[in-house]
Amino acid sequence: MSFLIKRIFRRIAIFLVFALIVGGASYLIFGGNIPETCSDGVKNQNETDIDCGGSCRSCVDIADLLVFDTRAIPTKDGFVDLFAEIQNKNLNHGIATLGYRFDIIDRDNQIITSKEGFTFVLPNSKKFIIDEAIAVNRNVKETRLSFTTPIVWQRTPDTYTRPQIITLSKTYKILTQEEPGFAKLQGIVSNRDNFDFEQVNILAVIRDNIRNLPIAVAKQPINTLLVNQNRAYKIIWFHRIPSFSLENIEIIAETNIFDNANYLKPIEIEQ
């Protein structure tokens, strides 16, 4: 081998050694400081999978809340009941706290009044938002619903099932002149779940026979519903309600599964 070829090989070897030394030093200095991101192809930070979960995007596709109906229902003179129907199609994701606002709009597209509140949304469920006896001083053109807090989805276990709270024996009656009010709806709410609940909400909607639109709404809280307990509820409307079919009464019994304070002592299972 000629002297020139040996010299070339020696220079190549020196260059490779130098490159390895520089590369290793760079890794030791900077390698541990590479910023972790939601698109680096590595499961890091507080991610539950690669580049998703935790502070990154959800690891499952979340469907938006659907708003089907929002309206102001006239009751007695100068008052309306506010109603919105929304739906959550996500099987294992719900919302623990959701701020909302109703805006009641007049014929000049001006806000007559607004009503704000908070609610929750269960996974894979229909949801009624009802606010009663809202004063208005002019004719209502439309009602708008907006959400005032960020929508933060919470995942439930894969074994989640809706709380087993059912309604039974509903009856509707037009009241006589001797009784206060126009009509009465009553029935039984039964806790068939394994937990005692601090509060259960009864939400009732009556729809007309022609267009299936709400003509009367109401809500009633039931405090402290124990396991295997039946409780009566009674709702009285004081405004006239047009005739309708009994099957057009829809009642939802719901409780907030995301609020730990809502769970009382669970039943004890014998070993």
CSV table of C-alpha atoms in Angstrom, one decimal:
chain,number,residue,atom,x,y,z
A,1,MET,CA,0.0,0.0,0.0
A,2,SER,CA,1.4,3.3,-1.0
A,3,PHE,CA,2.3,6.1,1.5
A,4,LEU,CA,-0.5,8.3,0.0
A,5,ILE,CA,-3.2,5.7,0.5
A,6,LYS,CA,-2.1,5.1,4.1
A,7,ARG,CA,-2.3,8.9,4.7
A,8,ILE,CA,-5.8,9.1,3.3
A,9,PHE,CA,-7.1,6.3,5.5
A,10,ARG,CA,-5.4,7.8,8.6
A,11,ARG,CA,-7.2,11.1,7.9
A,12,ILE,CA,-10.6,9.4,7.5
A,13,ALA,CA,-10.1,7.5,10.7
A,14,ILE,CA,-9.2,10.7,12.6
A,15,PHE,CA,-12.3,12.4,11.1
A,16,LEU,CA,-14.6,9.6,12.2
A,17,VAL,CA,-13.2,9.6,15.7
A,18,PHE,CA,-13.6,13.3,15.9
A,19,ALA,CA,-17.2,13.1,14.7
A,20,LEU,CA,-18.0,10.5,17.3
A,21,ILE,CA,-16.5,12.5,20.1
A,22,VAL,CA,-18.4,15.7,19.0
A,23,GLY,CA,-21.7,13.8,18.5
A,24,GLY,CA,-21.5,12.1,21.9
A,25,ALA,CA,-20.7,15.3,23.6
A,26,SER,CA,-23.6,17.1,21.9
A,27,TYR,CA,-25.9,14.3,23.0
A,28,LEU,CA,-24.7,14.5,26.6
A,29,ILE,CA,-25.1,18.2,26.7
A,30,PHE,CA,-28.3,18.7,24.7
A,31,GLY,CA,-29.9,15.3,24.5
A,32,GLY,CA,-31.7,15.6,27.8
A,33,ASN,CA,-33.1,19.1,27.0
A,34,ILE,CA,-35.0,18.2,23.9
A,35,PRO,CA,-38.5,19.7,24.5
A,36,GLU,CA,-41.3,17.2,24.9
A,37,THR,CA,-44.2,18.0,22.6
A,38,CYS,CA,-47.6,16.5,21.6
A,39,SER,CA,-46.1,15.7,18.2
A,40,ASP,CA,-42.7,14.1,18.9
A,41,GLY,CA,-43.8,10.5,18.4
A,42,VAL,CA,-43.0,9.6,22.0
A,43,LYS,CA,-45.2,8.8,25.0
A,44,ASN,CA,-43.9,11.4,27.4
A,45,GLN,CA,-45.1,14.4,29.5
A,46,ASN,CA,-48.4,13.2,31.1
A,47,GLU,CA,-49.6,11.5,28.0
A,48,THR,CA,-51.7,8.3,28.3
A,49,ASP,CA,-50.6,7.2,24.8
A,50,ILE,CA,-48.2,8.5,22.2
A,51,ASP,CA,-48.9,12.2,21.6
A,52,CYS,CA,-52.4,12.1,23.2
A,53,GLY,CA,-54.1,12.2,26.5
A,54,GLY,CA,-53.1,14.3,29.5
A,55,SER,CA,-52.4,17.9,28.3
A,56,CYS,CA,-52.4,16.8,24.7
A,57,ARG,CA,-55.4,16.1,22.5
A,58,SER,CA,-57.8,13.3,23.6
A,59,CYS,CA,-56.8,9.8,22.5
A,60,VAL,CA,-60.3,9.2,21.2
A,61,ASP,CA,-62.4,11.4,18.9
A,62,ILE,CA,-64.9,13.4,21.0
A,63,ALA,CA,-68.2,14.3,19.3
A,64,ASP,CA,-69.5,17.9,19.9
A,65,LEU,CA,-72.5,18.5,22.0
A,66,LEU,CA,-75.6,18.7,19.9
A,67,VAL,CA,-78.2,21.4,20.6
A,68,PHE,CA,-81.6,20.3,19.2
A,69,ASP,CA,-84.0,22.9,20.6
A,70,THR,CA,-83.9,26.2,22.5
A,71,ARG,CA,-87.0,28.2,23.3
A,72,ALA,CA,-88.9,30.4,25.7
A,73,ILE,CA,-92.3,28.9,26.6
A,74,PRO,CA,-95.0,31.5,27.6
A,75,THR,CA,-96.6,30.9,31.0
A,76,LYS,CA,-98.5,33.6,32.8
A,77,ASP,CA,-98.4,37.2,31.6
A,78,GLY,CA,-94.9,38.6,31.5
A,79,PHE,CA,-93.2,35.3,32.3
A,80,VAL,CA,-91.6,32.5,30.3
A,81,ASP,CA,-90.0,29.1,31.1
A,82,LEU,CA,-86.7,28.5,29.3
A,83,PHE,CA,-85.9,25.2,27.7
A,84,ALA,CA,-83.0,23.6,25.8
A,85,GLU,CA,-82.5,20.1,24.6
A,86,ILE,CA,-78.9,18.9,24.0
A,87,GLN,CA,-77.4,15.5,23.4
A,88,ASN,CA,-74.1,13.9,24.2
A,89,LYS,CA,-73.3,11.0,21.9
A,90,ASN,CA,-69.9,10.1,23.5
A,91,LEU,CA,-70.3,6.7,25.2
A,92,ASN,CA,-67.7,7.2,27.9
A,93,HIS,CA,-67.2,11.0,28.2
A,94,GLY,CA,-69.3,13.5,30.1
A,95,ILE,CA,-69.0,17.0,31.5
A,96,ALA,CA,-68.8,17.6,35.3
A,97,THR,CA,-69.6,21.3,35.2
A,98,LEU,CA,-71.0,23.2,32.2
A,99,GLY,CA,-71.8,26.9,32.4
A,100,TYR,CA,-74.6,28.1,30.1
A,101,ARG,CA,-76.5,31.3,29.3
A,102,PHE,CA,-79.9,31.8,27.8
A,103,ASP,CA,-80.4,35.0,25.8
A,104,ILE,CA,-84.0,36.0,25.1
A,105,ILE,CA,-84.2,38.1,22.0
A,106,ASP,CA,-87.0,40.5,20.9
A,107,ARG,CA,-88.2,41.4,17.4
A,108,ASP,CA,-85.5,44.1,17.1
A,109,ASN,CA,-82.8,41.5,17.7
A,110,GLN,CA,-82.1,43.1,21.1
A,111,ILE,CA,-81.6,41.1,24.3
A,112,ILE,CA,-84.6,41.3,26.6
A,113,THR,CA,-82.9,39.5,29.4
A,114,SER,CA,-80.4,36.7,30.0
A,115,LYS,CA,-80.3,33.8,32.5
A,116,GLU,CA,-77.1,32.0,33.4
A,117,GLY,CA,-76.5,28.8,35.3
A,118,PHE,CA,-74.5,25.6,35.6
A,119,THR,CA,-75.3,22.0,34.8
A,120,PHE,CA,-73.7,18.6,34.1
A,121,VAL,CA,-73.8,16.3,31.1
A,122,LEU,CA,-73.8,12.5,31.5
A,123,PRO,CA,-72.2,10.2,28.9
A,124,ASN,CA,-74.4,9.0,26.0
A,125,SER,CA,-77.4,10.9,27.1
A,126,LYS,CA,-80.2,13.4,26.3
A,127,LYS,CA,-80.1,16.5,28.5
A,128,PHE,CA,-82.8,19.0,29.3
A,129,ILE,CA,-81.8,22.5,30.6
A,130,ILE,CA,-84.8,24.2,32.2
A,131,ASP,CA,-85.1,27.6,33.9
A,132,GLU,CA,-88.5,28.6,35.2
A,133,ALA,CA,-90.4,31.9,35.7
A,134,ILE,CA,-88.2,34.3,33.8
A,135,ALA,CA,-89.7,37.8,33.6
A,136,VAL,CA,-89.9,39.4,30.1
A,137,ASN,CA,-91.3,42.9,29.3
A,138,ARG,CA,-91.9,42.6,25.5
A,139,ASN,CA,-92.6,40.0,22.9
A,140,VAL,CA,-90.0,37.2,22.4
A,141,LYS,CA,-88.6,36.5,18.9
A,142,GLU,CA,-86.2,33.7,19.7
A,143,THR,CA,-84.0,32.3,22.5
A,144,ARG,CA,-80.3,31.5,22.2
A,145,LEU,CA,-78.2,29.1,24.2
A,146,SER,CA,-74.4,29.5,24.6
A,147,PHE,CA,-71.9,27.9,26.9
A,148,THR,CA,-70.0,30.2,29.2
A,149,THR,CA,-67.3,27.8,30.4
A,150,PRO,CA,-64.8,25.6,28.5
A,151,ILE,CA,-66.1,22.2,27.7
A,152,VAL,CA,-63.9,19.8,29.7
A,153,TRP,CA,-64.6,16.2,28.9
A,154,GLN,CA,-64.1,13.6,31.7
A,155,ARG,CA,-63.8,9.9,30.8
A,156,THR,CA,-65.7,7.3,32.7
A,157,PRO,CA,-64.6,3.7,33.1
A,158,ASP,CA,-65.4,1.4,30.2
A,159,THR,CA,-67.9,-0.4,32.5
A,160,TYR,CA,-69.9,2.8,33.1
A,161,THR,CA,-73.7,2.5,33.0
A,162,ARG,CA,-76.1,5.3,33.6
A,163,PRO,CA,-77.4,5.4,37.3
A,164,GLN,CA,-80.4,3.2,37.7
A,165,ILE,CA,-82.9,5.8,38.7
A,166,ILE,CA,-86.3,5.3,37.1
A,167,THR,CA,-89.7,7.0,37.1
A,168,LEU,CA,-92.9,5.1,37.6
A,169,SER,CA,-96.7,5.6,37.7
A,170,LYS,CA,-96.9,9.1,36.2
A,171,THR,CA,-100.4,10.6,36.1
A,172,TYR,CA,-101.5,14.0,34.7
A,173,LYS,CA,-104.7,15.7,35.9
A,174,ILE,CA,-106.5,19.0,35.1
A,175,LEU,CA,-107.2,20.5,38.4
A,176,THR,CA,-110.7,21.6,39.6
A,177,GLN,CA,-111.5,25.2,40.5
A,178,GLU,CA,-111.2,24.3,44.2
A,179,GLU,CA,-107.5,23.3,43.7
A,180,PRO,CA,-104.7,25.8,43.1
A,181,GLY,CA,-103.1,25.7,39.7
A,182,PHE,CA,-104.2,24.4,36.3
A,183,ALA,CA,-102.7,20.9,36.0
A,184,LYS,CA,-100.7,18.5,38.1
A,185,LEU,CA,-98.2,15.8,37.1
A,186,GLN,CA,-97.2,13.3,39.7
A,187,GLY,CA,-95.4,10.0,40.0
A,188,ILE,CA,-92.7,7.9,41.7
A,189,VAL,CA,-88.9,8.1,41.3
A,190,SER,CA,-87.1,4.9,42.3
A,191,ASN,CA,-83.4,4.4,43.1
A,192,ARG,CA,-82.4,1.0,41.7
A,193,ASP,CA,-78.7,1.8,41.8
A,194,ASN,CA,-76.0,0.7,44.3
A,195,PHE,CA,-75.5,4.2,45.7
A,196,ASP,CA,-77.4,6.7,47.8
A,197,PHE,CA,-77.5,10.1,46.1
A,198,GLU,CA,-77.6,13.5,47.7
A,199,GLN,CA,-79.7,14.9,44.9
A,200,VAL,CA,-81.7,13.7,41.9
A,201,ASN,CA,-83.4,16.0,39.4
A,202,ILE,CA,-86.7,15.4,37.9
A,203,LEU,CA,-87.1,17.1,34.5
A,204,ALA,CA,-90.5,17.1,32.8
A,205,VAL,CA,-91.4,18.2,29.3
A,206,ILE,CA,-94.9,18.1,27.7
A,207,ARG,CA,-95.1,18.3,23.9
A,208,ASP,CA,-98.0,19.2,21.6
A,209,ASN,CA,-99.7,16.6,19.4
A,210,ILE,CA,-99.1,18.3,16.1
A,211,ARG,CA,-95.5,19.6,15.9
A,212,ASN,CA,-94.0,17.8,18.9
A,213,LEU,CA,-92.9,21.1,20.4
A,214,PRO,CA,-92.6,21.8,24.1
A,215,ILE,CA,-95.7,23.5,25.6
A,216,ALA,CA,-94.8,23.0,29.3
A,217,VAL,CA,-91.7,22.2,31.2
A,218,ALA,CA,-90.7,21.9,34.8
A,219,LYS,CA,-87.9,20.7,37.1
A,220,GLN,CA,-88.0,19.4,40.6
A,221,PRO,CA,-85.0,18.3,42.8
A,222,ILE,CA,-85.4,15.2,45.0
A,223,ASN,CA,-83.0,15.5,48.0
A,224,THR,CA,-81.4,12.3,49.5
A,225,LEU,CA,-82.6,9.4,47.4
A,226,LEU,CA,-81.4,6.2,49.1
A,227,VAL,CA,-80.8,2.8,47.6
A,228,ASN,CA,-84.1,0.9,46.9
A,229,GLN,CA,-86.1,3.9,48.0
A,230,ASN,CA,-89.2,5.2,46.2
A,231,ARG,CA,-90.1,8.9,46.5
A,232,ALA,CA,-93.1,10.7,45.2
A,233,TYR,CA,-92.8,13.9,43.1
A,234,LYS,CA,-95.5,16.4,42.2
A,235,ILE,CA,-95.4,19.2,39.7
A,236,ILE,CA,-98.1,21.8,39.4
A,237,TRP,CA,-98.4,24.2,36.4
A,238,PHE,CA,-100.4,27.4,36.9
A,239,HIS,CA,-100.7,28.4,33.2
A,240,ARG,CA,-103.2,26.8,30.8
A,241,ILE,CA,-101.7,23.9,28.8
A,242,PRO,CA,-103.3,22.9,25.5
A,243,SER,CA,-104.6,19.4,25.1
A,244,PHE,CA,-102.1,16.7,24.4
A,245,SER,CA,-101.6,12.9,24.5
A,246,LEU,CA,-100.3,11.4,27.7
A,247,GLU,CA,-97.4,9.7,25.8
A,248,ASN,CA,-96.2,13.2,24.9
A,249,ILE,CA,-95.0,13.7,28.5
A,250,GLU,CA,-91.3,12.9,28.8
A,251,ILE,CA,-89.6,12.7,32.2
A,252,ILE,CA,-85.9,12.4,32.9
A,253,ALA,CA,-84.4,11.5,36.3
A,254,GLU,CA,-80.7,12.4,36.5
A,255,THR,CA,-78.0,12.8,39.0
A,256,ASN,CA,-74.4,14.1,38.7
A,257,ILE,CA,-72.0,11.1,38.7
A,258,PHE,CA,-69.0,13.4,38.6
A,259,ASP,CA,-69.7,15.2,41.9
A,260,ASN,CA,-68.1,13.1,44.7
A,261,ALA,CA,-70.3,15.0,47.3
A,262,ASN,CA,-73.4,13.7,45.5
A,263,TYR,CA,-72.5,10.1,46.6
A,264,LEU,CA,-73.6,9.2,50.1
A,265,LYS,CA,-72.5,6.0,51.8
A,266,PRO,CA,-72.7,3.1,49.3
A,267,ILE,CA,-74.6,-0.1,50.2
A,268,GLU,CA,-72.5,-2.7,52.0
A,269,ILE,CA,-72.2,-6.0,50.2
A,270,GLU,CA,-72.0,-9.0,52.4
A,271,GLN,CA,-68.8,-11.1,51.9
